[in-house]
Amino acid sequence: MNVPIVRDRRKPLEALPELRNSEVVSTYDDIRAAEHAVDVLSENGSVPATEMQIVGSGLQLVERPLVRLTYGKVVLQGAFTGLYFGLGIGMIWAFTEVVTTGAFSLAAILPAVLLGLGLGALLAIVRFATGRTSRFVAATQLRPDRFELQTLPQHVHRARSILNQHAYDSHR
């Protein structure tokens, strides 16, 4: 399950209140169930939403290979990177030529682009051949095993009884 990280950008992370000495009310296998429990507890006003937190535990780093890299793909990728770098350097060269001589010349850009193209491809091959890069392109995600709904000690008993009652009512 992919868990996006969402937070209010108007508040710095330091401003978010920590629930110290919080206790576990219940544990869930997925984030949606934990969020539903927060909804249930905050809807009837028994536990303020600001006094609850969902904590993911047992974090795993999951990496899924998408494409295996070959020398051809690495050369193309390096060449494109070098092309853009060379184009940037060539534009700077052309700009300084315009400032000093007053004339624009494409001849100032072309050598930098060709040099960037060649060097980018060469450096990419060397990096790939020496094993300094991975042999595949992968998508990486951080995934918790379980989610704990926590609240302050004065709300724990009431929260558990409300969730138990809700589970009993929804199964009837």
Coordinates of N, CA, C and O in Angstrom, one line a residue:
M1 N 0.8 -1.2 0.0 CA 0.0 0.0 0.0 C 0.9 1.2 0.0 O 1.8 1.4 0.8
N2 N 0.6 2.2 -0.9 CA 1.3 3.4 -0.9 C 0.7 4.4 0.0 O -0.5 4.7 -0.1
V3 N 1.5 4.9 0.9 CA 1.0 5.9 1.9 C 1.6 7.2 1.6 O 2.8 7.5 1.8
P4 N 0.8 8.1 1.1 CA 1.3 9.5 0.8 C 1.5 10.3 2.1 O 0.8 10.1 3.0
I5 N 2.5 11.1 2.1 CA 2.7 12.0 3.2 C 2.1 13.3 2.9 O 2.4 14.0 2.0
V6 N 1.1 13.6 3.7 CA 0.3 14.9 3.6 C 0.4 15.7 4.9 O 0.1 15.1 5.9
R7 N 0.7 16.9 4.8 CA 0.7 17.7 6.0 C 0.3 19.2 5.6 O 0.4 19.5 4.4
D8 N -0.1 19.9 6.5 CA -0.5 21.3 6.3 C 0.8 22.1 6.1 O 1.6 22.2 7.1
R9 N 1.0 22.7 4.9 CA 2.3 23.4 4.6 C 2.3 24.7 5.4 O 3.4 25.3 5.5
R10 N 1.2 25.2 5.9 CA 1.2 26.5 6.6 C 1.8 26.3 8.0 O 2.3 27.3 8.6
K11 N 1.8 25.1 8.5 CA 2.4 24.9 9.9 C 3.7 24.1 9.7 O 3.8 23.1 9.1
P12 N 4.8 24.6 10.3 CA 6.0 23.9 10.3 C 5.9 22.6 11.1 O 5.0 22.5 12.0
L13 N 6.7 21.6 10.9 CA 6.6 20.3 11.6 C 6.8 20.5 13.1 O 6.2 19.8 13.9
E14 N 7.6 21.5 13.5 CA 7.8 21.7 14.9 C 6.6 22.1 15.6 O 6.4 21.9 16.8
A15 N 5.6 22.8 14.9 CA 4.5 23.3 15.5 C 3.4 22.3 15.8 O 2.4 22.5 16.5
L16 N 3.5 21.1 15.2 CA 2.5 20.1 15.4 C 2.7 19.5 16.8 O 3.8 19.2 17.2
P17 N 1.6 19.5 17.6 CA 1.7 19.0 19.0 C 2.0 17.5 19.0 O 1.4 16.8 18.3
E18 N 2.9 17.2 19.9 CA 3.2 15.8 20.2 C 2.3 15.3 21.3 O 2.0 16.0 22.2
L19 N 1.8 14.1 21.1 CA 1.0 13.5 22.1 C 1.9 12.6 23.0 O 2.1 11.4 22.7
R20 N 2.5 13.2 24.0 CA 3.4 12.5 24.9 C 2.5 11.6 25.8 O 1.4 11.9 26.1
N21 N 3.1 10.5 26.2 CA 2.4 9.5 27.1 C 1.1 9.0 26.5 O 0.2 8.7 27.2
S22 N 1.0 9.0 25.2 CA -0.2 8.5 24.6 C -0.2 6.9 24.7 O 0.8 6.3 24.8
E23 N -1.4 6.4 24.7 CA -1.6 4.9 24.8 C -2.3 4.4 23.5 O -3.1 5.1 22.9
V24 N -2.1 3.2 23.2 CA -2.7 2.5 22.0 C -4.1 2.2 22.3 O -4.4 1.5 23.3
V25 N -5.0 2.7 21.5 CA -6.4 2.3 21.6 C -6.7 1.1 20.8 O -7.3 0.1 21.2
S26 N -6.2 1.0 19.5 CA -6.4 -0.2 18.7 C -5.3 -0.2 17.6 O -4.6 0.8 17.4
T27 N -5.2 -1.3 16.9 CA -4.2 -1.5 15.9 C -4.9 -2.0 14.6 O -5.8 -2.8 14.7
Y28 N -4.4 -1.5 13.5 CA -5.0 -1.8 12.2 C -4.0 -2.2 11.2 O -2.8 -1.8 11.3
D29 N -4.4 -3.0 10.2 CA -3.5 -3.4 9.1 C -3.4 -2.4 8.0 O -2.4 -2.4 7.3
D30 N -4.3 -1.5 7.9 CA -4.2 -0.5 6.8 C -4.6 0.9 7.3 O -5.4 1.0 8.3
I31 N -4.1 1.9 6.6 CA -4.3 3.3 7.1 C -5.8 3.7 7.0 O -6.3 4.5 7.8
R32 N -6.5 3.2 6.0 CA -7.9 3.6 5.9 C -8.8 3.2 7.1 O -9.7 3.9 7.5
A33 N -8.5 2.0 7.6 CA -9.2 1.5 8.8 C -8.9 2.4 10.0 O -9.8 2.7 10.8
A34 N -7.7 2.8 10.1 CA -7.3 3.7 11.2 C -7.9 5.0 11.1 O -8.4 5.6 12.1
E35 N -8.0 5.6 9.9 CA -8.6 6.8 9.6 C -10.1 6.7 9.9 O -10.7 7.7 10.4
H36 N -10.7 5.6 9.6 CA -12.2 5.4 9.9 C -12.4 5.4 11.4 O -13.4 6.0 11.8
A37 N -11.5 4.8 12.1 CA -11.7 4.8 13.6 C -11.6 6.3 14.1 O -12.3 6.6 15.0
V38 N -10.7 7.1 13.6 CA -10.6 8.5 14.0 C -11.9 9.2 13.7 O -12.4 10.0 14.5
D39 N -12.4 8.9 12.5 CA -13.7 9.5 12.1 C -14.8 9.1 13.1 O -15.6 10.0 13.5
V40 N -14.9 7.9 13.4 CA -15.9 7.4 14.4 C -15.8 8.1 15.7 O -16.8 8.5 16.3
L41 N -14.6 8.2 16.2 CA -14.4 8.7 17.6 C -14.6 10.3 17.6 O -15.0 10.8 18.6
S42 N -14.2 10.9 16.5 CA -14.4 12.4 16.5 C -15.8 12.8 16.1 O -16.2 13.9 16.4
E43 N -16.5 12.0 15.3 CA -17.9 12.4 14.9 C -18.8 12.6 16.1 O -19.6 13.5 16.1
N44 N -18.8 11.7 17.0 CA -19.7 11.9 18.2 C -19.1 12.8 19.3 O -19.7 13.0 20.3
G45 N -17.9 13.3 19.0 CA -17.4 14.3 20.0 C -16.8 13.7 21.2 O -16.4 14.4 22.2
S46 N -16.7 12.4 21.3 CA -16.1 11.8 22.5 C -14.7 12.0 22.7 O -14.2 12.1 23.8
V47 N -13.9 12.0 21.6 CA -12.5 12.2 21.6 C -12.1 13.2 20.6 O -12.4 13.1 19.4
P48 N -11.5 14.3 21.0 CA -11.2 15.4 20.0 C -10.1 14.8 19.0 O -9.2 14.1 19.4
A49 N -10.3 15.2 17.8 CA -9.4 14.7 16.7 C -8.0 15.1 17.0 O -7.0 14.4 16.7
T50 N -7.8 16.3 17.6 CA -6.5 16.8 17.9 C -5.7 16.1 19.0 O -4.6 16.3 19.2
E51 N -6.5 15.2 19.7 CA -5.9 14.4 20.8 C -5.7 12.9 20.4 O -5.7 12.1 21.3
M52 N -5.7 12.7 19.1 CA -5.4 11.3 18.6 C -4.3 11.4 17.6 O -4.1 12.5 17.0
Q53 N -3.6 10.3 17.4 CA -2.6 10.2 16.4 C -2.6 8.8 15.8 O -2.8 7.8 16.6
I54 N -2.2 8.7 14.6 CA -2.0 7.4 13.9 C -0.5 7.2 13.7 O 0.1 8.0 13.1
V55 N 0.0 6.1 14.3 CA 1.4 5.9 14.2 C 1.7 4.6 13.4 O 1.2 3.5 13.8
G56 N 2.4 4.7 12.3 CA 2.8 3.6 11.5 C 4.0 2.9 12.2 O 5.0 3.6 12.5
S57 N 4.0 1.6 12.3 CA 5.2 0.9 12.9 C 5.6 -0.3 12.1 O 4.9 -0.7 11.2
G58 N 6.8 -0.7 12.3 CA 7.3 -1.8 11.6 C 7.6 -1.4 10.1 O 7.1 -2.1 9.2
L59 N 8.3 -0.4 9.9 CA 8.5 0.2 8.6 C 9.4 -0.8 7.7 O 10.4 -1.3 8.2
Q60 N 9.0 -0.9 6.5 CA 9.8 -1.6 5.5 C 10.1 -0.8 4.3 O 9.2 0.0 3.9
L61 N 11.2 -0.9 3.8 CA 11.6 -0.2 2.5 C 11.4 -1.2 1.4 O 12.1 -2.2 1.4
V62 N 10.4 -0.9 0.5 CA 10.1 -1.8 -0.6 C 10.6 -1.2 -1.9 O 10.3 -0.1 -2.2
E63 N 11.4 -2.0 -2.6 CA 11.9 -1.5 -3.9 C 11.5 -2.4 -5.0 O 11.7 -3.6 -4.9
R64 N 10.8 -1.9 -6.0 CA 10.2 -2.7 -7.0 C 11.0 -2.4 -8.3 O 10.8 -1.3 -8.8
P65 N 11.7 -3.3 -8.9 CA 12.4 -3.0 -10.2 C 11.4 -2.8 -11.3 O 10.4 -3.5 -11.4
L66 N 11.6 -1.7 -12.1 CA 10.7 -1.4 -13.2 C 11.3 -1.7 -14.5 O 10.7 -2.3 -15.4
V67 N 12.6 -1.4 -14.7 CA 13.3 -1.6 -16.0 C 14.7 -2.0 -15.7 O 15.4 -1.4 -14.9
R68 N 15.2 -3.0 -16.4 CA 16.6 -3.4 -16.3 C 17.4 -2.6 -17.2 O 17.0 -2.4 -18.4
L69 N 18.5 -2.0 -16.7 CA 19.3 -1.1 -17.5 C 20.3 -2.0 -18.4 O 20.8 -3.0 -17.9
T70 N 20.5 -1.5 -19.6 CA 21.5 -2.1 -20.5 C 22.4 -1.0 -20.9 O 22.2 0.2 -20.7
Y71 N 23.5 -1.4 -21.6 CA 24.5 -0.4 -22.0 C 23.9 0.6 -22.9 O 24.2 1.8 -22.9
G72 N 23.0 0.2 -23.8 CA 22.3 1.1 -24.8 C 21.5 2.1 -24.1 O 21.6 3.3 -24.4
K73 N 20.7 1.7 -23.1 CA 19.9 2.6 -22.3 C 20.7 3.6 -21.5 O 20.4 4.8 -21.4
V74 N 21.8 3.1 -21.0 CA 22.7 4.0 -20.2 C 23.4 5.0 -21.1 O 23.5 6.2 -20.7
V75 N 23.8 4.6 -22.3 CA 24.5 5.5 -23.2 C 23.5 6.6 -23.6 O 23.8 7.8 -23.6
L76 N 22.2 6.2 -23.9 CA 21.2 7.2 -24.3 C 20.9 8.2 -23.2 O 20.8 9.4 -23.4
Q77 N 20.8 7.6 -22.0 CA 20.5 8.5 -20.9 C 21.6 9.5 -20.6 O 21.4 10.7 -20.4
G78 N 22.8 9.0 -20.6 CA 24.0 9.8 -20.4 C 24.2 10.9 -21.5 O 24.5 12.0 -21.3
A79 N 23.9 10.4 -22.8 CA 24.0 11.4 -23.9 C 23.0 12.5 -23.8 O 23.3 13.7 -24.0
F80 N 21.8 12.2 -23.4 CA 20.7 13.2 -23.2 C 21.1 14.2 -22.1 O 20.9 15.4 -22.2
T81 N 21.6 13.6 -21.0 CA 22.0 14.5 -19.9 C 23.2 15.4 -20.3 O 23.2 16.6 -20.0
G82 N 24.1 14.8 -21.0 CA 25.3 15.6 -21.5 C 24.8 16.7 -22.5 O 25.4 17.8 -22.6
L83 N 23.8 16.3 -23.4 CA 23.3 17.2 -24.4 C 22.7 18.5 -23.7 O 23.0 19.6 -24.1
Y84 N 21.9 18.3 -22.7 CA 21.4 19.4 -22.0 C 22.4 20.2 -21.2 O 22.4 21.5 -21.2
F85 N 23.4 19.6 -20.7 CA 24.5 20.3 -20.0 C 25.3 21.1 -21.0 O 25.6 22.3 -20.8
G86 N 25.6 20.5 -22.1 CA 26.3 21.2 -23.2 C 25.6 22.3 -23.8 O 26.1 23.4 -24.1
L87 N 24.2 22.2 -23.9 CA 23.4 23.2 -24.4 C 23.4 24.4 -23.5 O 23.5 25.6 -23.9
G88 N 23.4 24.2 -22.2 CA 23.5 25.2 -21.2 C 24.8 26.0 -21.3 O 24.9 27.2 -21.3
I89 N 25.9 25.2 -21.3 CA 27.2 25.8 -21.5 C 27.3 26.6 -22.8 O 27.9 27.7 -22.8
G90 N 26.8 26.0 -23.9 CA 26.9 26.7 -25.2 C 26.1 28.0 -25.2 O 26.5 29.0 -25.8
M91 N 24.9 28.0 -24.5 CA 24.1 29.3 -24.4 C 24.9 30.3 -23.6 O 24.8 31.5 -24.0
I92 N 25.6 29.9 -22.5 CA 26.4 30.9 -21.8 C 27.5 31.4 -22.7 O 27.8 32.6 -22.7
W93 N 28.1 30.5 -23.5 CA 29.2 31.0 -24.4 C 28.6 32.0 -25.4 O 29.2 33.0 -25.7
A94 N 27.5 31.6 -26.0 CA 26.8 32.4 -27.0 C 26.5 33.8 -26.4 O 26.6 34.8 -27.1
F95 N 26.0 33.8 -25.2 CA 25.6 35.0 -24.5 C 26.8 35.9 -24.3 O 26.8 37.2 -24.6
T96 N 27.9 35.3 -23.9 CA 29.1 36.2 -23.7 C 29.6 36.7 -25.0 O 30.2 37.8 -25.1
E97 N 29.5 35.9 -26.1 CA 29.9 36.3 -27.4 C 29.0 37.5 -27.9 O 29.5 38.5 -28.5
V98 N 27.7 37.4 -27.6 CA 26.8 38.5 -28.0 C 27.2 39.8 -27.2 O 27.2 40.9 -27.8
V99 N 27.5 39.6 -25.9 CA 27.9 40.8 -25.1 C 29.2 41.4 -25.6 O 29.3 42.7 -25.7
T100 N 30.2 40.6 -25.9 CA 31.5 41.1 -26.3 C 31.5 41.6 -27.8 O 32.1 42.7 -28.0
T101 N 31.0 40.8 -28.7 CA 31.1 41.2 -30.1 C 29.8 41.8 -30.7 O 29.8 42.4 -31.7
G102 N 28.7 41.6 -30.0 CA 27.4 42.1 -30.5 C 26.8 41.2 -31.6 O 25.7 41.6 -32.1
A103 N 27.3 40.1 -31.9 CA 26.7 39.2 -32.9 C 26.5 37.8 -32.2 O 27.3 37.3 -31.4
F104 N 25.4 37.2 -32.7 CA 25.1 35.8 -32.2 C 25.6 34.8 -33.2 O 25.4 35.0 -34.4
S105 N 26.2 33.7 -32.7 CA 26.7 32.7 -33.6 C 26.3 31.4 -33.1 O 26.6 31.0 -31.9
L106 N 25.8 30.5 -34.0 CA 25.4 29.2 -33.6 C 26.7 28.3 -33.4 O 26.7 27.3 -32.7
A107 N 27.8 28.8 -34.0 CA 29.0 28.1 -33.9 C 29.5 28.0 -32.4 O 30.4 27.2 -32.1
A108 N 29.1 28.9 -31.6 CA 29.5 28.9 -30.2 C 28.7 27.8 -29.4 O 29.2 27.2 -28.4
I109 N 27.5 27.4 -29.8 CA 26.7 26.5 -29.1 C 27.0 25.0 -29.6 O 27.1 24.1 -28.7
L110 N 27.2 24.8 -30.9 CA 27.3 23.5 -31.4 C 28.5 22.7 -30.8 O 28.3 21.5 -30.4
P111 N 29.7 23.2 -30.7 CA 30.8 22.5 -30.0 C 30.5 22.1 -28.6 O 30.8 20.9 -28.2
A112 N 29.9 23.0 -27.8 CA 29.6 22.6 -26.4 C 28.5 21.5 -26.4 O 28.6 20.6 -25.5
V113 N 27.6 21.6 -27.3 CA 26.5 20.5 -27.3 C 27.1 19.2 -27.6 O 26.9 18.2 -27.0
L114 N 28.0 19.1 -28.7 CA 28.6 17.9 -29.1 C 29.6 17.4 -28.0 O 29.6 16.1 -27.7
L115 N 30.3 18.3 -27.3 CA 31.2 17.8 -26.3 C 30.4 17.3 -25.1 O 30.8 16.3 -24.5
G116 N 29.3 18.0 -24.7 CA 28.5 17.5 -23.6 C 27.9 16.2 -23.9 O 27.8 15.3 -23.1
L117 N 27.4 16.0 -25.2 CA 26.8 14.7 -25.6 C 27.8 13.6 -25.5 O 27.5 12.5 -24.9
G118 N 29.0 13.8 -25.9 CA 30.1 12.7 -25.9 C 30.5 12.4 -24.4 O 30.6 11.3 -24.0
L119 N 30.8 13.5 -23.7 CA 31.2 13.3 -22.3 C 30.1 12.7 -21.4 O 30.4 11.8 -20.6
G120 N 28.9 13.1 -21.6 CA 27.8 12.5 -20.9 C 27.6 11.0 -21.1 O 27.5 10.2 -20.2
A121 N 27.7 10.6 -22.4 CA 27.6 9.2 -22.7 C 28.8 8.4 -22.2 O 28.7 7.3 -21.6
L122 N 30.0 9.0 -22.3 CA 31.2 8.3 -21.8 C 31.2 8.1 -20.3 O 31.5 7.1 -19.7
L123 N 30.8 9.2 -19.6 CA 30.8 9.1 -18.1 C 29.7 8.1 -17.6 O 29.9 7.4 -16.6
A124 N 28.6 8.1 -18.3 CA 27.5 7.2 -18.0 C 28.0 5.7 -18.2 O 27.7 4.9 -17.3
I125 N 28.7 5.4 -19.2 CA 29.2 4.1 -19.5 C 30.2 3.7 -18.4 O 30.2 2.6 -17.9
V126 N 31.1 4.6 -18.1 CA 32.1 4.3 -17.0 C 31.5 4.0 -15.7 O 31.8 3.1 -15.0
R127 N 30.5 4.9 -15.4 CA 29.8 4.7 -14.1 C 29.1 3.4 -14.0 O 29.1 2.7 -13.0
F128 N 28.4 3.0 -15.1 CA 27.7 1.8 -15.2 C 28.6 0.6 -15.2 O 28.3 -0.4 -14.5
A129 N 29.7 0.6 -15.9 CA 30.6 -0.5 -16.0 C 31.3 -0.8 -14.7 O 31.7 -1.9 -14.4
T130 N 31.6 0.2 -13.9 CA 32.3 0.0 -12.7 C 31.3 -0.4 -11.5 O 31.8 -0.6 -10.4
G131 N 30.1 -0.5 -11.8 CA 29.1 -0.9 -10.8 C 28.7 0.2 -9.8 O 28.2 -0.1 -8.7
R132 N 28.9 1.4 -10.1 CA 28.6 2.5 -9.2 C 27.1 2.9 -9.3 O 26.7 3.7 -8.5
T133 N 26.4 2.3 -10.2 CA 25.0 2.5 -10.3 C 24.2 1.2 -10.2 O 24.8 0.2 -10.5
S134 N 23.0 1.3 -10.0 CA 22.2 0.0 -9.9 C 22.0 -0.5 -11.4 O 22.0 0.3 -12.3
R135 N 21.7 -1.7 -11.5 CA 21.5 -2.3 -12.8 C 20.0 -2.3 -13.2 O 19.7 -2.8 -14.3
F136 N 19.2 -1.6 -12.5 CA 17.8 -1.4 -12.8 C 17.3 -0.1 -12.3 O 17.8 0.5 -11.4
V137 N 16.2 0.3 -12.9 CA 15.5 1.5 -12.4 C 14.3 1.0 -11.5 O 13.6 0.0 -11.9
A138 N 14.2 1.5 -10.3 CA 13.2 1.0 -9.4 C 12.3 2.1 -8.8 O 12.8 3.2 -8.6
A139 N 11.1 1.7 -8.4 CA 10.3 2.5 -7.6 C 10.4 2.1 -6.1 O 10.4 0.9 -5.8
T140 N 10.6 3.1 -5.3 CA 10.8 2.8 -3.8 C 9.7 3.4 -3.0 O 9.3 4.5 -3.3
Q141 N 9.3 2.6 -2.0 CA 8.3 3.2 -1.1 C 8.6 2.7 0.3 O 9.1 1.6 0.5
L142 N 8.2 3.5 1.3 CA 8.3 3.2 2.7 C 6.9 2.7 3.1 O 5.9 3.4 3.0
R143 N 6.8 1.5 3.7 CA 5.5 0.9 4.0 C 5.5 0.4 5.4 O 6.3 -0.5 5.8
P144 N 4.6 0.8 6.3 CA 4.5 0.3 7.6 C 3.7 -1.0 7.6 O 2.8 -1.3 6.8
D145 N 4.0 -1.9 8.6 CA 3.3 -3.2 8.8 C 1.9 -3.0 9.4 O 1.0 -3.7 9.1
R146 N 1.8 -2.0 10.3 CA 0.6 -1.8 11.1 C 0.5 -0.4 11.5 O 1.5 0.4 11.5
F147 N -0.7 0.0 11.8 CA -1.0 1.4 12.2 C -1.7 1.4 13.6 O -2.7 0.6 13.8
E148 N -1.1 2.1 14.5 CA -1.7 2.2 15.9 C -2.4 3.5 16.0 O -1.9 4.5 15.7
L149 N -3.7 3.4 16.5 CA -4.4 4.6 16.9 C -4.1 4.9 18.3 O -4.3 4.0 19.2
Q150 N -3.6 6.0 18.6 CA -3.2 6.4 20.0 C -3.9 7.6 20.4 O -4.2 8.5 19.6
T151 N -4.1 7.7 21.7 CA -4.7 8.9 22.3 C -4.2 9.1 23.7 O -3.5 8.3 24.2
L152 N -4.6 10.2 24.3 CA -4.2 10.5 25.7 C -4.8 9.5 26.6 O -5.9 9.0 26.4
P153 N -4.2 9.2 27.8 CA -4.7 8.2 28.7 C -6.1 8.4 29.2 O -6.9 7.5 29.4
Q154 N -6.6 9.7 29.3 CA -7.9 9.9 29.8 C -9.0 9.6 28.8 O -10.2 9.4 29.2
H155 N -8.6 9.3 27.5 CA -9.6 9.0 26.5 C -9.6 7.5 26.1 O -10.5 7.1 25.3
V156 N -8.6 6.8 26.6 CA -8.4 5.4 26.0 C -9.6 4.5 26.3 O -10.1 3.9 25.4
H157 N -10.1 4.5 27.5 CA -11.2 3.6 27.9 C -12.5 3.9 27.1 O -13.1 3.0 26.5
R158 N -12.8 5.2 27.0 CA -14.0 5.6 26.3 C -13.8 5.3 24.8 O -14.8 4.9 24.1
A159 N -12.6 5.6 24.2 CA -12.4 5.3 22.8 C -12.6 3.8 22.5 O -13.2 3.5 21.5
R160 N -12.0 3.0 23.3 CA -12.1 1.5 23.1 C -13.6 1.1 23.1 O -14.0 0.3 22.3
S161 N -14.3 1.6 24.1 CA -15.7 1.2 24.2 C -16.6 1.7 23.0 O -17.4 0.9 22.5
I162 N -16.3 2.9 22.5 CA -17.0 3.4 21.4 C -16.7 2.6 20.1 O -17.6 2.2 19.3
L163 N -15.4 2.3 19.9 CA -15.0 1.5 18.8 C -15.6 0.0 18.8 O -16.0 -0.5 17.8
N164 N -15.6 -0.6 20.0 CA -16.2 -1.9 20.2 C -17.7 -1.8 19.9 O -18.2 -2.7 19.2
Q165 N -18.4 -0.8 20.3 CA -19.8 -0.7 20.1 C -20.1 -0.4 18.6 O -21.0 -1.0 18.0
H166 N -19.2 0.4 18.0 CA -19.3 0.6 16.5 C -19.1 -0.7 15.7 O -19.9 -0.9 14.8
A167 N -18.1 -1.5 16.1 CA -17.9 -2.7 15.4 C -19.1 -3.7 15.6 O -19.5 -4.4 14.7
Y168 N -19.7 -3.7 16.8 CA -20.8 -4.6 17.1 C -22.0 -4.1 16.3 O -22.7 -4.9 15.6
D169 N -22.3 -2.8 16.2 CA -23.4 -2.3 15.4 C -23.2 -2.5 13.9 O -24.2 -2.7 13.2
S170 N -22.0 -2.4 13.4 CA -21.8 -2.5 12.0 C -21.9 -4.0 11.5 O -22.1 -4.2 10.3
H171 N -21.8 -4.9 12.4 CA -21.8 -6.4 12.1 C -23.2 -7.0 12.3 O -23.4 -8.1 12.0
R172 N -24.1 -6.2 12.8 CA -25.5 -6.7 13.0 C -26.3 -6.6 11.8 O -26.2 -5.9 10.9

